[in-house]
XYZ file of C-alpha atoms in Angstrom:
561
model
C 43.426 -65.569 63.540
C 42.071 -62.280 63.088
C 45.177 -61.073 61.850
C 46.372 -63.334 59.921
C 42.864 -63.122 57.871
C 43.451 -59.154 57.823
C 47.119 -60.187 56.120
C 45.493 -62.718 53.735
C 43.204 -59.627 52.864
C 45.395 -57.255 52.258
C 47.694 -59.841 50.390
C 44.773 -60.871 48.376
C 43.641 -57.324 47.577
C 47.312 -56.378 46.441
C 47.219 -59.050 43.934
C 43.921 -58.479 43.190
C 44.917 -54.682 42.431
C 48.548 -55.826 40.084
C 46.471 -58.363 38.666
C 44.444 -55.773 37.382
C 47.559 -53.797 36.167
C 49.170 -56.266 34.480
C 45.447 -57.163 32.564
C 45.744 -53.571 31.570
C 48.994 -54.133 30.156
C 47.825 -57.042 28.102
C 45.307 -55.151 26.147
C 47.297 -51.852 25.843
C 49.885 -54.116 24.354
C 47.589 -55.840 22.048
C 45.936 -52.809 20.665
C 49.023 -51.055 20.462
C 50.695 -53.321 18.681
C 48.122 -55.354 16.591
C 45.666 -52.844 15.633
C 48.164 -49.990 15.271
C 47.355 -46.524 13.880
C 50.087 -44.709 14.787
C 51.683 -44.852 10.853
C 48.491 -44.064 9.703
C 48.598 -40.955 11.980
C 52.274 -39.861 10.889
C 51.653 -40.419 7.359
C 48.481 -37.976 7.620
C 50.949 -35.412 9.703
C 54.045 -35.864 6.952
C 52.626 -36.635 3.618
C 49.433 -35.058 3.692
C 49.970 -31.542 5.523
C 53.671 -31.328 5.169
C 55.848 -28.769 7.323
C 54.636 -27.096 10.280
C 56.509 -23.602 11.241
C 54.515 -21.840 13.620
C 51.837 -19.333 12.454
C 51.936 -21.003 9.165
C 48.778 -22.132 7.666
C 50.003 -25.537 7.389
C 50.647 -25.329 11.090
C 46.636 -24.291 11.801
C 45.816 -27.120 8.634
C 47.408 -29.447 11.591
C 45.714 -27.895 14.346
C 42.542 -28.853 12.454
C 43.192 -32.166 11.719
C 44.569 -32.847 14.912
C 41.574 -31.878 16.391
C 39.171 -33.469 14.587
C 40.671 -36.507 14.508
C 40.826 -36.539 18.485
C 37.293 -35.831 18.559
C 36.748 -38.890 16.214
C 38.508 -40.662 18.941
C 35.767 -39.822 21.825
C 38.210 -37.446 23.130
C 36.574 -34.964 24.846
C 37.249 -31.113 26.074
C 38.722 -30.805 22.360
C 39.993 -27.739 21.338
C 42.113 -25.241 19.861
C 44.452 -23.625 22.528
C 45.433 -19.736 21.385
C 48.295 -17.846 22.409
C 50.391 -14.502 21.029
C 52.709 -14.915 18.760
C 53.690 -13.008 16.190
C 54.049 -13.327 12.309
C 52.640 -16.094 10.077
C 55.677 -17.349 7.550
C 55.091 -19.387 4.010
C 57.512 -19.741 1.492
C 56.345 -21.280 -2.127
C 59.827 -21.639 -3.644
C 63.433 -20.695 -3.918
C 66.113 -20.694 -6.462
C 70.024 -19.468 -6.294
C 71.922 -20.084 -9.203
C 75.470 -19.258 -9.962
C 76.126 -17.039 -13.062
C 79.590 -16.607 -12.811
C 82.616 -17.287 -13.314
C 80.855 -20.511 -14.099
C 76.798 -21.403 -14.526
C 75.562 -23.906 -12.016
C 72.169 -24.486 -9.768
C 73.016 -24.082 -6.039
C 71.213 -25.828 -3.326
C 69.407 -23.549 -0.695
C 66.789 -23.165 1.321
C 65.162 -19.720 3.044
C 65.836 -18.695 6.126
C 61.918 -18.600 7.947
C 60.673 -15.305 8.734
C 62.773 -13.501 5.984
C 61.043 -11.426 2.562
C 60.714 -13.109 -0.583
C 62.722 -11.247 -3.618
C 59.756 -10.221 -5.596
C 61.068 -12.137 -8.502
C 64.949 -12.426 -9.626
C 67.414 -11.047 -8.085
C 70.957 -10.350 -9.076
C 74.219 -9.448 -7.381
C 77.788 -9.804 -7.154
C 78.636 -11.410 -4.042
C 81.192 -10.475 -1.264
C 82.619 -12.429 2.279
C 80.204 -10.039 4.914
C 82.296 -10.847 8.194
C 80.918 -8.943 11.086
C 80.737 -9.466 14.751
C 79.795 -6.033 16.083
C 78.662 -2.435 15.659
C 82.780 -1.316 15.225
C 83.141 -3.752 12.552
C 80.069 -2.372 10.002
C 82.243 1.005 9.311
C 84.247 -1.045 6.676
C 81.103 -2.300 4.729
C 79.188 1.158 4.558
C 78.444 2.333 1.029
C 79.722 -1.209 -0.366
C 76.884 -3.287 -0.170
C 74.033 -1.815 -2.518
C 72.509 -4.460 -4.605
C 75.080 -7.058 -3.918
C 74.531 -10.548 -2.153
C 76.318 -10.762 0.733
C 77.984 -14.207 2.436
C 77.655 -14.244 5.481
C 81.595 -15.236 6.707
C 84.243 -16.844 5.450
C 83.546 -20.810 4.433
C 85.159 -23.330 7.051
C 87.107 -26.557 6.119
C 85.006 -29.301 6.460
C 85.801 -32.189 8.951
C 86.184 -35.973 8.777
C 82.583 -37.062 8.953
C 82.029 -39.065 11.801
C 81.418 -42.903 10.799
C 78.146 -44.042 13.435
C 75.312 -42.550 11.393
C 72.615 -44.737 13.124
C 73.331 -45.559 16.924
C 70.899 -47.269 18.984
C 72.136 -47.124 22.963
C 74.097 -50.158 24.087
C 74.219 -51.218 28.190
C 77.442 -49.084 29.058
C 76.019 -45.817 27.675
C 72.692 -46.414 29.582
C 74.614 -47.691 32.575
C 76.510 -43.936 32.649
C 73.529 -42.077 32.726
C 72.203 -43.387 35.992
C 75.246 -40.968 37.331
C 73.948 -37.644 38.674
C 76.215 -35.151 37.520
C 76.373 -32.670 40.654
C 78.597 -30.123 38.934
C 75.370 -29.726 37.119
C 72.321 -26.947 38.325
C 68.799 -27.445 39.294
C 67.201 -28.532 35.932
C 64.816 -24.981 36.040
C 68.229 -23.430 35.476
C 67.681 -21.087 32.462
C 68.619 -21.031 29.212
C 71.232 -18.799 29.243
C 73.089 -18.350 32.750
C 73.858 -15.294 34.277
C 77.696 -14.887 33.639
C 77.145 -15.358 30.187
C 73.800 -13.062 29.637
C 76.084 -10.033 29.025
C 77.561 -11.542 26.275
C 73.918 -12.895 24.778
C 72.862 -9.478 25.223
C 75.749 -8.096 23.476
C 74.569 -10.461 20.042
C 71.423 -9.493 20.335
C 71.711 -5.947 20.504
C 74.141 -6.595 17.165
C 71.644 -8.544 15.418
C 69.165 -5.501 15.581
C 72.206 -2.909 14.972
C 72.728 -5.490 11.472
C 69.096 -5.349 10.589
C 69.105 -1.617 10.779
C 72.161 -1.598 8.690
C 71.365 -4.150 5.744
C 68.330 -2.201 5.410
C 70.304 0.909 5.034
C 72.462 0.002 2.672
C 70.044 -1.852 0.082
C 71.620 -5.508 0.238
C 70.015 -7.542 -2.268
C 70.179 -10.803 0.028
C 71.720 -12.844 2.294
C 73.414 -16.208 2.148
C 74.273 -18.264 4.865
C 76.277 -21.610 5.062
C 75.003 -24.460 6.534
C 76.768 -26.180 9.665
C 76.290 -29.579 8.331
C 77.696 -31.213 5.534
C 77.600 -33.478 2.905
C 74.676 -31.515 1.296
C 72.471 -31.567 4.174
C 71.039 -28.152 4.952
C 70.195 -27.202 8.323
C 67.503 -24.470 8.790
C 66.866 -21.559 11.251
C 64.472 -18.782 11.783
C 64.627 -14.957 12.088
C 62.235 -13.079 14.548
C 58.836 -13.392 14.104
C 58.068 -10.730 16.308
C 56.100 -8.222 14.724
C 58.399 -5.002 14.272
C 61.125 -7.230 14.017
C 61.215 -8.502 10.744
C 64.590 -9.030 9.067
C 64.750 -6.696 6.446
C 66.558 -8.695 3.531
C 65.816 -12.244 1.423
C 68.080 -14.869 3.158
C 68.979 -18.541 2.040
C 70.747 -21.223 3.517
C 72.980 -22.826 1.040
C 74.731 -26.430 1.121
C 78.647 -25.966 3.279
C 80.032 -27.434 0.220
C 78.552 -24.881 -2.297
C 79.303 -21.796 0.073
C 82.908 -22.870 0.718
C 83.037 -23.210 -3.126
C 82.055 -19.563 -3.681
C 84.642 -18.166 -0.840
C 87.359 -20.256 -2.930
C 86.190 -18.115 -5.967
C 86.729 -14.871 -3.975
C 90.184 -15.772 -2.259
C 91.256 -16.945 -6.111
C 90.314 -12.875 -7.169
C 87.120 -14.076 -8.712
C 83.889 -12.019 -8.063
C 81.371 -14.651 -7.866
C 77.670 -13.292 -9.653
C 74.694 -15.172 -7.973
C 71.022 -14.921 -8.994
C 68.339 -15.654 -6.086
C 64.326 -15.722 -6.398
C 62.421 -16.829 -3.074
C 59.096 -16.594 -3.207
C 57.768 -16.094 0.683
C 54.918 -14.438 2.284
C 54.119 -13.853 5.597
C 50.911 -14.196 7.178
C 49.421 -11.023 9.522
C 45.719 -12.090 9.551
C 46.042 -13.750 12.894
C 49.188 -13.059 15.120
C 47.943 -16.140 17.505
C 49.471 -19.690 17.648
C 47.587 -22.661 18.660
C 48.129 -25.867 21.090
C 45.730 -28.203 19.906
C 44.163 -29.850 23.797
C 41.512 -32.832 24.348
C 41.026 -35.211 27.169
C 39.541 -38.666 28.726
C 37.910 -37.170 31.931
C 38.355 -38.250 35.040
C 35.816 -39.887 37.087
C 37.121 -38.732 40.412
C 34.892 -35.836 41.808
C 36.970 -33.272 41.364
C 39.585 -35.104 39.198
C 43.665 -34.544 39.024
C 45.240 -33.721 36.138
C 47.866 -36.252 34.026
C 49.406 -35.060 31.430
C 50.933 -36.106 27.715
C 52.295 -34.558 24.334
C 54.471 -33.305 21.831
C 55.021 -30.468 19.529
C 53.053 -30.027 16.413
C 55.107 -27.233 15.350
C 58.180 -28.346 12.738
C 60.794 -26.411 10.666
C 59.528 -25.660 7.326
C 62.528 -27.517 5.403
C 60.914 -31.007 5.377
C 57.461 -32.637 6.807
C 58.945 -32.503 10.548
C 58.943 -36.591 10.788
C 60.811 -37.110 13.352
C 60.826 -33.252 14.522
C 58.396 -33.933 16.168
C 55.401 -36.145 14.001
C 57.133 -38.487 15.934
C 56.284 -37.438 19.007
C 52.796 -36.339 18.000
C 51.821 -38.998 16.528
C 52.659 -41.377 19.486
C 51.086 -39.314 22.457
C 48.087 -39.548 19.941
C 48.073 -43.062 19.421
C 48.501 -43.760 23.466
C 45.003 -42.347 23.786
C 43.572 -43.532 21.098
C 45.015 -47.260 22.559
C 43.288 -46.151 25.918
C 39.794 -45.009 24.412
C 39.909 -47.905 22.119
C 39.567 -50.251 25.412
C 37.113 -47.800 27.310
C 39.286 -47.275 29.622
C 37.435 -44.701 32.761
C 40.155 -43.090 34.454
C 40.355 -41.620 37.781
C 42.408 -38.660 37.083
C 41.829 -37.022 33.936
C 44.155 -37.611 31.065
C 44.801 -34.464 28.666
C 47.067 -34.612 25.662
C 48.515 -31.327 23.956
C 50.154 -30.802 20.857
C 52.162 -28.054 20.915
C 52.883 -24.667 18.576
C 55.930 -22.453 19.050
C 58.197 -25.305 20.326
C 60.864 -24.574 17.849
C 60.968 -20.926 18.960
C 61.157 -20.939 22.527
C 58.665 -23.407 23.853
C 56.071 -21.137 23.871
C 52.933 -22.913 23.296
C 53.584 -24.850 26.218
C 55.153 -22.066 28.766
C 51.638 -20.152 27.557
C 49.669 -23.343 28.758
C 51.624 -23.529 31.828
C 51.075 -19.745 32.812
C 47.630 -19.838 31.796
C 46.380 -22.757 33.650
C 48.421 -23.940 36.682
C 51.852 -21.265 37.249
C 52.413 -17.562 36.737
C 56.135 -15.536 37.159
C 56.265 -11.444 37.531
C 57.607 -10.210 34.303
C 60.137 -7.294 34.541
C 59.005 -3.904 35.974
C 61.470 -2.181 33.248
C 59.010 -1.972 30.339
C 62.862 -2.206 28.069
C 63.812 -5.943 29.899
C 60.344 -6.661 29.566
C 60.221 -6.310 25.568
C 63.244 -8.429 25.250
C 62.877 -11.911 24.522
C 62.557 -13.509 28.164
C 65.797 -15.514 27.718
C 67.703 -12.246 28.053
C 65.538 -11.168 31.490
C 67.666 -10.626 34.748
C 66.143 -12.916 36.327
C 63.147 -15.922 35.779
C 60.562 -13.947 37.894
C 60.713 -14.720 41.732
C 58.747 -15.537 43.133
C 56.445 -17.900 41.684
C 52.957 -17.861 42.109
C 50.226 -20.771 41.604
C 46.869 -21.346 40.086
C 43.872 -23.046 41.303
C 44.777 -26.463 39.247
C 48.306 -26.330 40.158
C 47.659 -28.235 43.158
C 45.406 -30.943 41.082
C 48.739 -31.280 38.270
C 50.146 -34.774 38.665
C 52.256 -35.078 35.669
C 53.012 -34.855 31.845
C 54.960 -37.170 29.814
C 56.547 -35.678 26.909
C 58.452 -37.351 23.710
C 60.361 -34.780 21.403
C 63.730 -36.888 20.999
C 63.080 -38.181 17.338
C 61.734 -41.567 16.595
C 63.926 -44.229 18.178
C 61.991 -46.854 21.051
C 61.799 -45.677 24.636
C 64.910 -47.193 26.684
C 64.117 -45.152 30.189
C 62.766 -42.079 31.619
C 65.212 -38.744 32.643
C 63.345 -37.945 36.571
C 64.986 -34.284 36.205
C 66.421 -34.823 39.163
C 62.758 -35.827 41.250
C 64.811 -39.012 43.274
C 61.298 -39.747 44.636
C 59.712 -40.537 40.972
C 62.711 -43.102 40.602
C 61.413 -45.792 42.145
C 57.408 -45.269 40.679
C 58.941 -45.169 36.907
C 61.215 -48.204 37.597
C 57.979 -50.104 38.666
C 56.060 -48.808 35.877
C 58.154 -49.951 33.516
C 58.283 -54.086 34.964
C 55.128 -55.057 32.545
C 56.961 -53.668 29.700
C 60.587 -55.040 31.097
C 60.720 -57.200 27.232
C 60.427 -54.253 24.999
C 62.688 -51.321 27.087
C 65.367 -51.364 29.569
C 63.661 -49.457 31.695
C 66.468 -47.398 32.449
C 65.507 -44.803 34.936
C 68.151 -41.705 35.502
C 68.009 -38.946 38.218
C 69.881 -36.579 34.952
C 68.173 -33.783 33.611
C 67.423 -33.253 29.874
C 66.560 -29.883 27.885
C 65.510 -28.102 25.067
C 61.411 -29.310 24.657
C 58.459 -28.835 26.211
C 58.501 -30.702 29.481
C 60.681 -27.869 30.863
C 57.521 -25.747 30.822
C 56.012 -27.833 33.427
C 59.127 -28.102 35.421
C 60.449 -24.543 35.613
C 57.427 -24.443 38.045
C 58.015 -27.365 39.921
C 55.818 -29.593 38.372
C 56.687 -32.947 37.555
C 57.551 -32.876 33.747
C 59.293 -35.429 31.929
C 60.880 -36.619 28.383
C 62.027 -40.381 27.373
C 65.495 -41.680 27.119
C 65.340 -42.929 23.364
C 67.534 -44.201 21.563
C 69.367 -41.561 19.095
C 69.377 -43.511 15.499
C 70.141 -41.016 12.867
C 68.325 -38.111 14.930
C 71.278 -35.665 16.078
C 73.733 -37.097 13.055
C 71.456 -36.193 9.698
C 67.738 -35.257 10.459
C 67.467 -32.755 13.421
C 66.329 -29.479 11.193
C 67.163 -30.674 8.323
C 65.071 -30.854 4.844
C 65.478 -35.307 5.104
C 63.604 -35.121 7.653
C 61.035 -37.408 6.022
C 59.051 -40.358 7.162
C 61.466 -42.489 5.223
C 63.973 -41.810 8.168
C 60.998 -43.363 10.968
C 61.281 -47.028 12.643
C 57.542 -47.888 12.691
C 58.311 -50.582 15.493
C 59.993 -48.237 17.826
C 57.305 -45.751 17.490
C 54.259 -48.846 18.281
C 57.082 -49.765 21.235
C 56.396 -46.018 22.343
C 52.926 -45.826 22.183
C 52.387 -48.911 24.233
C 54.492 -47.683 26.669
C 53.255 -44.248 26.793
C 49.704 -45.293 27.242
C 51.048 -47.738 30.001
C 52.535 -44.761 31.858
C 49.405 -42.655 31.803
C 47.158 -45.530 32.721
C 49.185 -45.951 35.618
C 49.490 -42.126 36.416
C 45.704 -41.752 35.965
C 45.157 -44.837 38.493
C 47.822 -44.317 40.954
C 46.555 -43.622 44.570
C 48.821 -40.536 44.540
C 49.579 -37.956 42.621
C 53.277 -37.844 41.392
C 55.803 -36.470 43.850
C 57.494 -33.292 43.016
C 60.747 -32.002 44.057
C 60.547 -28.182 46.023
C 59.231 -25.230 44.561
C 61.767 -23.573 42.539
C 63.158 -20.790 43.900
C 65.708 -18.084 43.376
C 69.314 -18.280 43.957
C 71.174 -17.471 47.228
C 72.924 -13.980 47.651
C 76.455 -15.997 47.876
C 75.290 -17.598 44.856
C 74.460 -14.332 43.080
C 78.098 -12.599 44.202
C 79.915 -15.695 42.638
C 78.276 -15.106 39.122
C 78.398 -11.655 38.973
C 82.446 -12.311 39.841
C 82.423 -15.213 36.542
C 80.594 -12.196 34.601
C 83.010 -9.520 35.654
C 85.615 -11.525 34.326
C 84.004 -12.432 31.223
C 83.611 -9.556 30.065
C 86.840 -8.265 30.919
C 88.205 -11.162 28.410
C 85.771 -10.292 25.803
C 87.479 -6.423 26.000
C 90.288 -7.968 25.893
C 89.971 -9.860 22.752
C 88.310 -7.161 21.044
C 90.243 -4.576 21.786
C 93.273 -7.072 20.433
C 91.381 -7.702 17.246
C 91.176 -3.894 16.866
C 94.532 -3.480 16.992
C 95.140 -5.909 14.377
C 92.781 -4.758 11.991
C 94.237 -1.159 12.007
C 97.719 -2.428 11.354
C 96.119 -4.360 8.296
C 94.643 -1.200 6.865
C-alpha cells in the first residue's frame, strides 16, 4: 500500500507540475496573441529610427530606445553593453547620374564606411578589373580623376520563379538528416585549406586601397549581385586606419551592365556622383543593449534570448533583424506582463556589430562566461580574427560559465518558427521536441540535430555553450530582402512574428523552470595532429592550383599585349 500511495504521489505531482506548464502556455498564448505589441515594437524600430549600421547614431538612437522601453517593461539589470569597435558611418544622400553619351539618373547606393565626395564629382569611367598586386601595373598613371567600374558587367540569369516559399513537410522532413560529411558546428569561418587564399584577398584589398589612393580615383562603382533593380549593400573596414580611401556606390546590375555595353560599343561613358557621408570618431565603442527578469534561485542560472539590433544602412533593417528584435522583446514583455518569477534568470540582448562579424555578441561571450588566447605574433593578432591560424586553444572559462544554461536566438527574417537547429547537441533533441507539444497547433515542431551559421548564437557555441537559432520558414527573406534597401516593414507577416513570440517566451519559461540546466555537447577543442597533416596536404594543393592558374593567366595577358 505504501507504494502504491508513493506512485499515486509521484503520478499526482507530475500532473500537478504539466498542469502547471500547460496553464503557462494558456496565458503566454493569450497575451501573445490578443494583447500583442510586437508591431507596435517593429514599427518604433523601422519607421521611427530607421537603419541601424553599427557605430551609427541611429544605431545608439536604438540602443536608447531599446533600453528604455525594457525598463518600461519592469525589466531589470538594464543597460547599455560597450565594446571596441571602430568608426561611426552616416550617409545623408547620394546621387550618380549619367552625362554621357546619353543623360539619365542611375540608381545607387554607398558602400558603408567609404568618404563622401565633398559635393559633385565628375569622371569618365573605365572597366577596373583587378585580382592582384601583378595586375595594378596596367592601370598606373590611368586612373586620375576618373570613376572606375569595378569589373566587367555579367549577363543576368533567368530569375528564379518561388519568390515567397514557406517550408512544406518533405523539406522539413530532410533536415532531420545529420549531414556527417559536415564539421563540428564551432568550425570557423574560413577553414584552414582555404585561409591562404583569404589571406591572399585580403592582403590585395589593402595593396588596392594603397593604390586608388595613389592614383587620385575620383570613385568607385560597384554592381550589385542581385537583379531586377534590387541593390544589395556591403561595408568597407571600419577599423580605424583602415578606411577606404575613395567614394564608392553600389549601382543597380542592370544600370552597370548598361554602362560596360557603352564601353565594349567604343563609347566612354561620363558619370557624375555626389554622396554625402560622414563618419563618426567621437566614440569608437558599439553597444549591446542587456536587461533581465531575475531569478529567484539563490544564486540563479543564466537563460538566455536575442537578436541583433544592428542593420545595413540601405533600408530600416525589418526583417534584418527588427524582426528578430522585436520578437525576443515582445517574449519578455509577454512574460512580465503575467508576473511571471522565474527560477533562473532570463536576460535578453540586442546585439551591435552582427553584420560585421558578430562582434557584439563574441564581446559578451568573452567578457562574461569564455575567453580564447589571441595570437602571440602581434602581425596575426592585428588581422581580423577570421584570418588567425588557429581559434585560440585552449579555451578557458569564467565564473558564470558554469551557471549559462542557454540562449535562444532568431536572426532568419520574419517567417513563423517551424523547429529548432540543436547544432548538433543530440541530448537537447528530445527537451525541444517536448517543449514544443503545447504549441504542436501553431509549429511543426521540427527538431534537427543540423547546424546553422552566420548570427549570433555561434558566439555562445564556439565555447560550448548551448546556443541556438529557429528553423523559420524562408518567405521572401534570401530571394529579395536579405541586405537589400526593400527591406521594409511592408515585407513582415505580423502573424508569424505573434506565432514567434509566443513560442519564444514558451521556450524561456520552460528553460528558466526546468530542473536542469540545458545539456551541452563537449568542450570544443582543437583538431587532431592527423587532422592538421590532412589540411595542410588540401592547402598545399590549393595553392599549387591557384599558381597554376595565375601563372596561366599571365601568360595570356602578355600574348594580348
Amino acid at each position: 500500500m505504501k507504494k502504491l500511495a508513493l506512485s499515486l504521489l509521484c503520478i499526482s505531482s507530475s500532473l500537478a507540475y504539466a498542469n502547471d506548464d500547460l496553464d503557462m502556455a494558456n496565458k503566454i498564448r493569450a497575451e501573445g496573441f490578443y494583447n500583442s505589441e510586437v508591431m507596435h515594437t517593429l514599427e518604433q524600430l523601422t519607421d521611427s529610427i530607421g537603419p541601424r549600421l553599427s557605430g551609427s547614431p541611429q544605431m545608439k538612437k536604438a540602443n536608447d530606445w531599446t533600453l528604455e522601453k525594457l525598463k518600461s517593461w519592469g525589466l531589470e539589470n538594464a543597460h547599455l553593453d560597450p565594446f571596441e569597435f571602430g568608426r561611426g558611418w552616416s550617409h545623408d544622400s547620394a546621387t550618380i547620374n549619367l552625362l554621357s553619351p546619353r543623360e539619365v539618373s542611375l540608381h545607387g547606393i554607398p558602400v558603408a564606411w567609404t568618404p563622401g565626395t565633398s559635393g559633385e564629382v565628375t569622371g569618365e569611367v573605365i572597366i577596373f578589373d583587378a585580382e592582384s598586386a601583378a595586375d595594378l601595373a596596367q592601370y598606373k598613371g590611368k586612373l586620375k580623376g576618373k570613376i572606375i567600374m569595378m569589373g566587367q558587367g555579367k549577363n543576368i540569369e533567368a530569375p528564379e520563379n518561388s519568390v515567397f516559399k514557406r517550408y512544406d513537410s518533405g523539406e522539413l522532413s530532410k533536415l532531420k538528416d545529420f549531414d556527417v560529411s559536415k564539421g563540428p558546428s564551432h568550425s570557423p569561418w574560413i577553414s584552414a585549406d582555404r585561409r591562404d587564399s583569404a589571406m591572399q584577398r585580403y592582403n590585395f584589398r589593402q595593396t588596392l586601397n594603397r593604390f586608388l589612393k595613389e592614383e587620385k580615383v575620383a570613385g568607385v562603382v560597384y554592381r550589385s549581385w542581385r537583379q531586377g533593380g534590387l541593390i544589395n549593400v556591403f561595408g568597407r573596414d571600419h577599423r580605424v586606419g583602415k578606411t577606404f580611401p575613395v567614394p564608392a556606390i553600389i549601382i543597380e546590375a542592370e544600370h552597370y551592365n548598361s554602362l560596360s555595353r557603352m564601353i565594349d560599343n567604343g563609347h566612354t561613358p561620363k558619370l557624375s556622383l555626389n554622396i554625402e557621408a560622414r563618419f563618426h570618431d567621437e566614440d569608437r565603442n558599439a553597444y549591446n543593449t542587456i536587461a533581465e527578469i531575475t531569478g529567484s534561485d539563490e544564486n540563479p542560472e543564466i537563460v538566455m534570448v536575442g537578436g541583433h539590433l544592428d542593420s545595413w544602412h540601405a533600408s530600416d533593417g525589418a526583417v534584418d533583424n527588427g524582426a528578430g528584435v522585436a520578437v525576443s522583446m515582445e517574449a519578455m514583455r509577454i512574460l512580465k506582463a503575467l508576473d511571471f518569477k522565474p527560477k533562473r534568470t532570463i536576460r535578453i540582448a540586442l546585439w551591435s556589430g552582427e553584420e560585421q562579424g558578430l562582434f557584439g555578441s563574441a564581446s559578451y561571450v568573452e567578457e562574461n562566461f569564455a575567453t580564447r588566447p589571441k595570437p602571440s605574433d602581434k602581425n596575426e593578432r592585428a588581422l581580423p580574427y577570421y584570418l588567425w591560424k588557429n581559434q585560440g586553444w585552449p579555451i578557458e572559462t569564467k565564473a558564470d560559465y558554469e551557471k549559462f544554461s542557454v540562449y535562444f536566438n532568431m536572426d532568419n527574417g520574419s517567417g513563423r518558427f517551424r523547429g529548432i537547429y540543436t547544432e548538433g547537441n543530440v541530448a537537447a533533441k528530445s527537451v525541444f521536441s517536448s517543449w514544443f507539444g503545447p504549441y504542436s497547433d501553431l509549429s511543426t515542431g521540427t527538431v534537427t540535430n543540423k547546424s546553422t551559421g552566420g548570427t549570433d548564437h555561434e558566439s555562445f557555441d564556439d565555447v560550448g555553450l548551448p546556443g541556438f537559432q529557429f528553423i523559420q520558414d524562408k518567405l521572401d527573406y534570401g530571394s529579395r530582402l536579405h541586405h537589400t534597401h526593400i527591406d521594409s516593414i511592408d515585407h513582415v507577416v505580423e502573424d508569424d512574428l505573434k506565432q514567434a513570440s509566443v513560442i519564444m517566451a514558451g521556450f524561456l519559461y520552460k528553460a528558466a523552470m526546468a530542473e536542469e540546466r540545458m545539456p551541452r555537447k563537449p568542450m570544443p577543442k582543437d583538431i587532431s595532429a592527423l587532422q592538421k597533416k590532412k589540411l595542410a596536404l588540401k592547402s598545399d594543393k590549393a595553392r599549387i592550383k591557384r599558381d597554376k592558374e595565375a601563372n596561366k593567366a599571365k601568360a595570356i595577358n602578355a600574348v594580348k599585349n
